[in-house]
mmCIF file of C-alpha atoms in Angstrom:
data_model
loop_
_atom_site.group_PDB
_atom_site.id
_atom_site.type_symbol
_atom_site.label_atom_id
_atom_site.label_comp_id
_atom_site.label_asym_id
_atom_site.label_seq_id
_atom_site.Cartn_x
_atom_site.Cartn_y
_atom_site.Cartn_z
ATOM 1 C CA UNK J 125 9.132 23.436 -10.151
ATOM 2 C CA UNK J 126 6.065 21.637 -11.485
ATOM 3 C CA UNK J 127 4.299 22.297 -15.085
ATOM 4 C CA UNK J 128 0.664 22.635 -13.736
ATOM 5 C CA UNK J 129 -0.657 23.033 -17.050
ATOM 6 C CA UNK J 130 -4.016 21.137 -17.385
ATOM 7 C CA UNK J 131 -3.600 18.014 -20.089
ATOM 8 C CA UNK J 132 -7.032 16.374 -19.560
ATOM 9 C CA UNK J 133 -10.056 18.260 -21.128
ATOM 10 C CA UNK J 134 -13.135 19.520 -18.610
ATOM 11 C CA UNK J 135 -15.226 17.178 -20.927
ATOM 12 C CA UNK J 136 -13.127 13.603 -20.802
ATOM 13 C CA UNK J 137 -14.153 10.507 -19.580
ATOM 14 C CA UNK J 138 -11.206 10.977 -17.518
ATOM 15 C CA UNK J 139 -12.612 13.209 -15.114
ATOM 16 C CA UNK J 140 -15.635 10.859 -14.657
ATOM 17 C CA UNK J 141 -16.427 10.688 -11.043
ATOM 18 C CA UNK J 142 -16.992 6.751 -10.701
ATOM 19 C CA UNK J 143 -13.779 5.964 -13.159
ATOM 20 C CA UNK J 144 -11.335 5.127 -10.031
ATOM 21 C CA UNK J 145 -13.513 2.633 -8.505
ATOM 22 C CA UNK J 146 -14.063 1.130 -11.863
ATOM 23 C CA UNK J 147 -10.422 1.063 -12.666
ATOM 24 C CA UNK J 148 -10.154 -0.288 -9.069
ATOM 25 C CA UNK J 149 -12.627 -3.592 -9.863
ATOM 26 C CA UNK J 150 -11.705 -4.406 -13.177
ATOM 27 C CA UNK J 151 -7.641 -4.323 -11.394
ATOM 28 C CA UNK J 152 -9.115 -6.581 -8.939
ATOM 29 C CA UNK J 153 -10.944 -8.735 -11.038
ATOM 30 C CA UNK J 154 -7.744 -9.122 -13.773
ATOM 31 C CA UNK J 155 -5.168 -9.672 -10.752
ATOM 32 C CA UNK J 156 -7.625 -12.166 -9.246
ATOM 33 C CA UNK J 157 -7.931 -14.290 -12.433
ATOM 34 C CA UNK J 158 -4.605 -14.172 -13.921
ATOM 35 C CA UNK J 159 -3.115 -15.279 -10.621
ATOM 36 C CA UNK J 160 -6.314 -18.163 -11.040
ATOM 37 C CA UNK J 161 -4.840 -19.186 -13.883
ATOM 38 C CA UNK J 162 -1.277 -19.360 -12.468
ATOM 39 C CA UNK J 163 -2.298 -21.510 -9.629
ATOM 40 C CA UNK J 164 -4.237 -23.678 -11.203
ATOM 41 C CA UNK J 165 -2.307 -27.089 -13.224
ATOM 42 C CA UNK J 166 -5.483 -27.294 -15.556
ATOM 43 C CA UNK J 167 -5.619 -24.458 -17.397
ATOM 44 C CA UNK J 168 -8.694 -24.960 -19.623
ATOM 45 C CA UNK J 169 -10.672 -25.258 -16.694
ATOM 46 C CA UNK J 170 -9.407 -21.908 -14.602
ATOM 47 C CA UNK J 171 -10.653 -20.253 -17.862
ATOM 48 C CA UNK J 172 -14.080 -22.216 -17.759
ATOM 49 C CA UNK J 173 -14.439 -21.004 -14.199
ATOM 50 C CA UNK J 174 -13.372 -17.746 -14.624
ATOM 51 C CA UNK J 175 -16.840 -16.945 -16.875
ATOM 52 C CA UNK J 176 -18.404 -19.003 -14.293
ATOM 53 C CA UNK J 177 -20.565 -16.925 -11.820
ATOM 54 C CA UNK J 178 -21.123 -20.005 -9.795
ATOM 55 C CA UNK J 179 -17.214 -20.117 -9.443
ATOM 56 C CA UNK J 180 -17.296 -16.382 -8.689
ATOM 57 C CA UNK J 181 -19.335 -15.363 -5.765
ATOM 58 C CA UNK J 182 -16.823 -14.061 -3.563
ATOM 59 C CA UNK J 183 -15.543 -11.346 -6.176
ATOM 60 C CA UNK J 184 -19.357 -10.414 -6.997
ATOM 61 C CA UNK J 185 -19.907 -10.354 -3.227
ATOM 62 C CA UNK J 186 -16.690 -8.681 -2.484
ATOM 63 C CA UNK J 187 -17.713 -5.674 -6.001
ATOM 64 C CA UNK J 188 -21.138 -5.143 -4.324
ATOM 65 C CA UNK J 189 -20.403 -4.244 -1.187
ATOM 66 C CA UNK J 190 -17.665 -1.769 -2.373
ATOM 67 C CA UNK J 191 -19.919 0.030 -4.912
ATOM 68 C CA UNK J 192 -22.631 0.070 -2.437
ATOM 69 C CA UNK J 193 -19.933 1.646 0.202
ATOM 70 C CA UNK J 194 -18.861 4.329 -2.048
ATOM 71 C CA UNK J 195 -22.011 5.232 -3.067
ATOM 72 C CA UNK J 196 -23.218 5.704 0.476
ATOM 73 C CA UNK J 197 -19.963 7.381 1.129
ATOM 74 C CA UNK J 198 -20.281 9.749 -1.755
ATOM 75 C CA UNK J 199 -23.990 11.275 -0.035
ATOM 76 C CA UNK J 200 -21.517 12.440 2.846
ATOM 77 C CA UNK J 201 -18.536 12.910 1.386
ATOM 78 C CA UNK J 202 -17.317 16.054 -0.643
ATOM 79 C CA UNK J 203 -15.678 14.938 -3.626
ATOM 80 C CA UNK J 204 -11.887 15.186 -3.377
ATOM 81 C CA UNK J 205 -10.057 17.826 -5.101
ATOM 82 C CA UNK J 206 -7.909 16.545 -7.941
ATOM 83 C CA UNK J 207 -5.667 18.301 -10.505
ATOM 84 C CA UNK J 208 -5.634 17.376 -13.584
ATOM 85 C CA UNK J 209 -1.599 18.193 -15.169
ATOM 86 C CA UNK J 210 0.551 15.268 -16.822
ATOM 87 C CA UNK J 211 4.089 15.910 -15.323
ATOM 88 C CA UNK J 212 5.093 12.588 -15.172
ATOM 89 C CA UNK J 213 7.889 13.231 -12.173
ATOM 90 C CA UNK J 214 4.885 14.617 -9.899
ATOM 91 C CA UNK J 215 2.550 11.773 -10.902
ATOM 92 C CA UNK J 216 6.122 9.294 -9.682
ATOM 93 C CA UNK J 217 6.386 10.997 -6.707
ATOM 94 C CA UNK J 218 2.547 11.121 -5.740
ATOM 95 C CA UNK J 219 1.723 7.432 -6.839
ATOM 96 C CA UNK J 220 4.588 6.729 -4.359
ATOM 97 C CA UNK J 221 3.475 8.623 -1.445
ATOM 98 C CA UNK J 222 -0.139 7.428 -1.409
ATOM 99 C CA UNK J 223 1.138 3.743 -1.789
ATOM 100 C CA UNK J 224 3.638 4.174 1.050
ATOM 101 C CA UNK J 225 0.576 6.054 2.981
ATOM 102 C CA UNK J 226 -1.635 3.181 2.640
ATOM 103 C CA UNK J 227 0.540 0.592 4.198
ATOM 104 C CA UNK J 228 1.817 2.863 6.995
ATOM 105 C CA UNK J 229 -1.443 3.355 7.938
ATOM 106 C CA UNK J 230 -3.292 -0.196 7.329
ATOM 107 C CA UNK J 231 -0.109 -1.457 9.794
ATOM 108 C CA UNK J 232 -1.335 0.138 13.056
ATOM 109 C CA UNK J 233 -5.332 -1.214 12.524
ATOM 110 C CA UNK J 234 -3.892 -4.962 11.206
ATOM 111 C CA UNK J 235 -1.386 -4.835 14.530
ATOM 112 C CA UNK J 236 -4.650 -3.612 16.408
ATOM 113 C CA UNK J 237 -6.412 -6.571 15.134
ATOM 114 C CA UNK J 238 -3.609 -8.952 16.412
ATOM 115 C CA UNK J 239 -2.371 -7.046 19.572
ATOM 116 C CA UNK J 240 -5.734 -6.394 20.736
ATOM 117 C CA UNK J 241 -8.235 -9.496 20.160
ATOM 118 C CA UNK J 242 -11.210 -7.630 21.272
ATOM 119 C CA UNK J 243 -10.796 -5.320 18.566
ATOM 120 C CA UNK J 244 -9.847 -8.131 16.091
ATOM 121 C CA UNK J 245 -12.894 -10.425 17.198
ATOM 122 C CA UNK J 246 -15.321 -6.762 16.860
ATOM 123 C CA UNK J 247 -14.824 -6.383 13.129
ATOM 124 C CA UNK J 248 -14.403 -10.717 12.627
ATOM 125 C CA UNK J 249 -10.545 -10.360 11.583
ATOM 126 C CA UNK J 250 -10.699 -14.291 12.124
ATOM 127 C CA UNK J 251 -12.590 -14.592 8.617
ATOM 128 C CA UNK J 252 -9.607 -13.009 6.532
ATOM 129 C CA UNK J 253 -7.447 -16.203 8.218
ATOM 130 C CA UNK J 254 -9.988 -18.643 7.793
ATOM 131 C CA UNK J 255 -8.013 -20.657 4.865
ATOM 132 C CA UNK J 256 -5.047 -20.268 6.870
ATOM 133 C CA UNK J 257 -1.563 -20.695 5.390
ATOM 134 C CA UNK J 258 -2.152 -24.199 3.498
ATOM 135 C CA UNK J 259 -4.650 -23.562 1.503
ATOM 136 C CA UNK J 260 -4.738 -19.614 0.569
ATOM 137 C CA UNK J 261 -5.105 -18.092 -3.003
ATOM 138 C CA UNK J 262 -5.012 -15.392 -4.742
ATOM 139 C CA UNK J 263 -9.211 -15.347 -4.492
ATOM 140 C CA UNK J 264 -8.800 -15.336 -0.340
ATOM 141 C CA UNK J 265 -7.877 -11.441 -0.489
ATOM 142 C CA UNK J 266 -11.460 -10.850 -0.844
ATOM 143 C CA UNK J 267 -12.629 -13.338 1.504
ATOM 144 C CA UNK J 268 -13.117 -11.010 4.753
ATOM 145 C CA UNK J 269 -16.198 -9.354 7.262
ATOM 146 C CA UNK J 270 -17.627 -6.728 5.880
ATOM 147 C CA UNK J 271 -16.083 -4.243 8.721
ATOM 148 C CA UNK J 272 -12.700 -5.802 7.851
ATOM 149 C CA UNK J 273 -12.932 -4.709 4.210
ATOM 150 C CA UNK J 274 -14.083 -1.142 5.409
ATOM 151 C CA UNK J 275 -11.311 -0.835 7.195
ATOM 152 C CA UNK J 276 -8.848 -1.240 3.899
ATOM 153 C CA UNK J 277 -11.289 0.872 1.582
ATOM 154 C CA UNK J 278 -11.567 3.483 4.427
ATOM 155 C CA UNK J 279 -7.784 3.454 4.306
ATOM 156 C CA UNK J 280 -8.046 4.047 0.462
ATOM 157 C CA UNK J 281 -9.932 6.778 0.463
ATOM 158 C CA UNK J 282 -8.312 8.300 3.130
ATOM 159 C CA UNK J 283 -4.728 8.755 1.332
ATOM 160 C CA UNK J 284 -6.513 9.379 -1.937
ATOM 161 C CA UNK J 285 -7.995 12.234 -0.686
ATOM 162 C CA UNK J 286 -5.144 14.403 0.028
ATOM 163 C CA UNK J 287 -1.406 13.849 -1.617
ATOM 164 C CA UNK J 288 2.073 15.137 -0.749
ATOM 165 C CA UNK J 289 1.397 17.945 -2.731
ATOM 166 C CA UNK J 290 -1.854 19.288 -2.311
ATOM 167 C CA UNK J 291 -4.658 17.976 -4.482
ATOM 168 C CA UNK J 292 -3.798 13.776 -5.694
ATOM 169 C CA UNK J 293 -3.080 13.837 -9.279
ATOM 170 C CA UNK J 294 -5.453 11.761 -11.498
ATOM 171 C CA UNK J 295 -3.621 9.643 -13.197
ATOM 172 C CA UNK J 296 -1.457 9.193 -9.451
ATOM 173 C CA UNK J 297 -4.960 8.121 -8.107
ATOM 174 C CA UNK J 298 -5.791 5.845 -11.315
ATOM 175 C CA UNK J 299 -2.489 4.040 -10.981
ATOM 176 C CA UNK J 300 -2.922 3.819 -7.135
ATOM 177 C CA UNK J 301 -5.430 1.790 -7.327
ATOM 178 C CA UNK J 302 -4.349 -0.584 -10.066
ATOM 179 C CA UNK J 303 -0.964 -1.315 -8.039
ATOM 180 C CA UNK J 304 -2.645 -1.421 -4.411
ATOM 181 C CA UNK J 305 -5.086 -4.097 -5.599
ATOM 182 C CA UNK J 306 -2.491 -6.079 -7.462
ATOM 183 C CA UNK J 307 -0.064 -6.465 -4.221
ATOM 184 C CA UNK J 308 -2.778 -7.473 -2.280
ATOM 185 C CA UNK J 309 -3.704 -10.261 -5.030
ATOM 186 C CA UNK J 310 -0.057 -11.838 -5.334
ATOM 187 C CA UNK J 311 0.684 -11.381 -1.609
ATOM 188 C CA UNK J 312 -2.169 -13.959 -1.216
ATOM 189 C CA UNK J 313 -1.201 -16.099 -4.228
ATOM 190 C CA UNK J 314 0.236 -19.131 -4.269
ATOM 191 C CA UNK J 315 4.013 -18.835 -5.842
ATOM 192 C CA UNK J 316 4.328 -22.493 -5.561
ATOM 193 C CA UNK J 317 1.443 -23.509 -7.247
ATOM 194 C CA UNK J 318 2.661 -23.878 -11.187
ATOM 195 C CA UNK J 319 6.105 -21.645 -11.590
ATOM 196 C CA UNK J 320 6.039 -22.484 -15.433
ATOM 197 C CA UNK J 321 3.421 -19.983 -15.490
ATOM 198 C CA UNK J 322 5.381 -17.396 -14.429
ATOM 199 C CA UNK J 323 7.226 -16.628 -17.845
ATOM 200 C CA UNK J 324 8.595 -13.426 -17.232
ATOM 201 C CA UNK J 325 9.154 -13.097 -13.020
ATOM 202 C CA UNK J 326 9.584 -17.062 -11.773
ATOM 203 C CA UNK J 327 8.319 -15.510 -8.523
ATOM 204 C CA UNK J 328 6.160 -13.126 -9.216
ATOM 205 C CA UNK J 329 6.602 -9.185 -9.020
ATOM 206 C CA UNK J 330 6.636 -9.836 -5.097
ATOM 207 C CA UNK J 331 9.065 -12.356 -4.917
ATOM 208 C CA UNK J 332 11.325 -10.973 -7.498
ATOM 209 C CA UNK J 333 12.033 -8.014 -5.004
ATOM 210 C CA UNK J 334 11.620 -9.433 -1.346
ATOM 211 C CA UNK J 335 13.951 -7.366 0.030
ATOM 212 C CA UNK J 336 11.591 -4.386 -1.058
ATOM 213 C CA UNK J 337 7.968 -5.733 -0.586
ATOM 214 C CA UNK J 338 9.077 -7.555 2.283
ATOM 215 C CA UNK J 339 6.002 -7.539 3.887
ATOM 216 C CA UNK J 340 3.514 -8.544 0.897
ATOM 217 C CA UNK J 341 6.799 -11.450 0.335
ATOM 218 C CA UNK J 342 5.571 -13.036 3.731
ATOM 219 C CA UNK J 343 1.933 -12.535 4.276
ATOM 220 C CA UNK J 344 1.398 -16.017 3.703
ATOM 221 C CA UNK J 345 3.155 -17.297 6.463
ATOM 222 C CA UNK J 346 1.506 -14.448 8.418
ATOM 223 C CA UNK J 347 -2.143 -16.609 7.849
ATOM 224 C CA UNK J 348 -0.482 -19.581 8.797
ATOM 225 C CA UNK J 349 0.808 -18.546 12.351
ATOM 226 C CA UNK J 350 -1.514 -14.997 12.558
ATOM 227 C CA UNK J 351 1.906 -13.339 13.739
ATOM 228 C CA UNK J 352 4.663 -11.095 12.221
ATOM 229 C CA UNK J 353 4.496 -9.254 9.310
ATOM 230 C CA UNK J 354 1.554 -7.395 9.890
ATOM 231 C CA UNK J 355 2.812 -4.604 7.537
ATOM 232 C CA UNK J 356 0.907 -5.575 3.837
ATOM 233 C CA UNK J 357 3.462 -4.552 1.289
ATOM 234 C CA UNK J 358 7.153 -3.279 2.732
ATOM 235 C CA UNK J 359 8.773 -4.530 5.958
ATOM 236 C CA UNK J 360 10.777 -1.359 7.414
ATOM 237 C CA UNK J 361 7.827 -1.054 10.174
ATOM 238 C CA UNK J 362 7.962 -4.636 11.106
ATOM 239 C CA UNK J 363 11.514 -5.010 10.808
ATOM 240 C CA UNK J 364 11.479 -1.719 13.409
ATOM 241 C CA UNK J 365 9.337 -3.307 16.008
ATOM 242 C CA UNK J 366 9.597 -7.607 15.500
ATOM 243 C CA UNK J 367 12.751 -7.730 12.880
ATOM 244 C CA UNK J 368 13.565 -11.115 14.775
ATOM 245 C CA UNK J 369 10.130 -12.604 13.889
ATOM 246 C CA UNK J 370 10.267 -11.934 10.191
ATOM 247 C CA UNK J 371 12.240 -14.885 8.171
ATOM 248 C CA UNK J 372 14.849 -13.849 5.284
ATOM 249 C CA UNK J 373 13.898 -14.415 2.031
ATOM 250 C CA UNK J 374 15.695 -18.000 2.082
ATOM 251 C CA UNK J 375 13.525 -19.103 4.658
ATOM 252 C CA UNK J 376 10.363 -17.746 3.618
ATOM 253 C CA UNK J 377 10.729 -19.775 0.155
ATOM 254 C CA UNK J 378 11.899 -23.059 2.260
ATOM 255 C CA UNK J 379 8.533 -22.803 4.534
ATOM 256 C CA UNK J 380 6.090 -21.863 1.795
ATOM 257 C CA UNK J 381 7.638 -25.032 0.254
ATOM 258 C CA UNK J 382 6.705 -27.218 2.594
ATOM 259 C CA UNK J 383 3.307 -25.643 3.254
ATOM 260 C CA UNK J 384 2.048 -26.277 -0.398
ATOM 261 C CA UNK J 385 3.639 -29.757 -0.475
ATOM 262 C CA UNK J 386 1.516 -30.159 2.534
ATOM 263 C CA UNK J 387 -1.871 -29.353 1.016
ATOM 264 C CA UNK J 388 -1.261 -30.953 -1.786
ATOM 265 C CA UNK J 389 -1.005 -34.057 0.019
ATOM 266 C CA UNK J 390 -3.927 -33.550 2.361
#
């Protein structure tokens, strides 16, 4: 069924061991500060602080202890076998798999940290909600305890590591990591912050499809009352378990109204 035929050469950059968690950084880093620029009414000044490392402590903080993780990791680890063929129906189907994965997964240990406060309090779950729903940003998906952040990289790895069929396919894994870090960003940004900006989806990929990343489309109001969704990106587990705790789409957009008018007149 599949063309297995190799398209990336035993000697390309492409096969470079530490390429995925430098695809995954820079991803971070561009999500971060694009959706910095959105938020912010002063443009000439996100851009100023952007290239200002006084202004950027959390995402050095946040890089660090991720390349210092997956180093460590690496000493124990065996690297993970990937193939290296370009059918571009396997790489679809793969890319979606690992993406679903990682949000089925992440739901049971963020429900742990909410059903089960010991657990929560153990790895300092209270520091991801710290700005609660007022005054989160796009920067905030960073801002977590170290055992927190494991928990999410952990996850990573974990559904990188083996893919629906066999081996993950490299360019599956390179994508992976590039959409995974960019729906955490914008499920943390502020949509209400400067809509102008937002040229070509006036919500945002999120909020353009809320009926699909249903989850990710409400995490705000999950920091504001630390309750339903707990599921990062879709809503089918949610809506399987709490479906009368998570607002339509309507509501949502009413609520995160009034939360940013709120902060902005604090």
């Amino acid at each position: 069924m599949w063309n297995e035929e190799e398209c990336v050469p035993v000697s390309s950059i492409l096969r470079y061991r530490w390429l995925e968690p430098m695809v995954a950084t820079i991803s971070f880093a561009i999500a971060i500060n694009v959706w910095r620029l959105i938020e912010s009414k002063n443009h000439k000044s996100a851009i100023s602080d952007i290239f200002d490392l006084r202004r950027s402590t959390r995402l050095l903080r946040a890089g660090t202890g991720y390349w210092l993780g997956i180093w460590l990791l690496s000493k124990v680890l065996p690297r993970a076998s990937v193939e290296y063929s370009c059918n571009w129906l396997k790489i679809c189907i793969d890319l979606l798999f690992s993406v679903l994965a990682y949000d089925f997964i992440f739901y049971w240990f963020h429900l742990s940290m909410h059903r089960f406060p010991k657990f929560g309090a153990m790895i300092s779950h209270s520091t991801h909600h710290g700005p609660g729903g007022k005054g989160i940003r796009a920067h905030h998906v960073l801002e977590h305890s170290i055992a927190d952040g494991s928990l999410q990289v952990l996850t990573n790895i974990l559904v990188q590591r083996v893919g629906i069929f066999g081996p993950r396919n490299w360019l599956a894994r390179l994508l992976h990591n590039i959409v995974v870090t960019y729906l955490l960003t914008e499920s943390h940004a502020d949509h209400q912050a400067d809509n102008d900006s937002l040229w070509m989806f006036p919500g945002g990929i999120i909020h353009s499809f809320p009926t699909v990343f249903k989850g990710a489309a409400n995490h705000r109001l999950h920091h504001q009352h630390a309750g339903p969704p707990y599921q990062q990106f879709f809503g089918y587990l949610d809506s399987t378990f709490s479906p009368a705790a998570i607002p339509s789409h309507s509501e949502y957009s009413g609520k995160e109204k009034k939360l940013h008018k709120e902060h902005h007149q604090e």
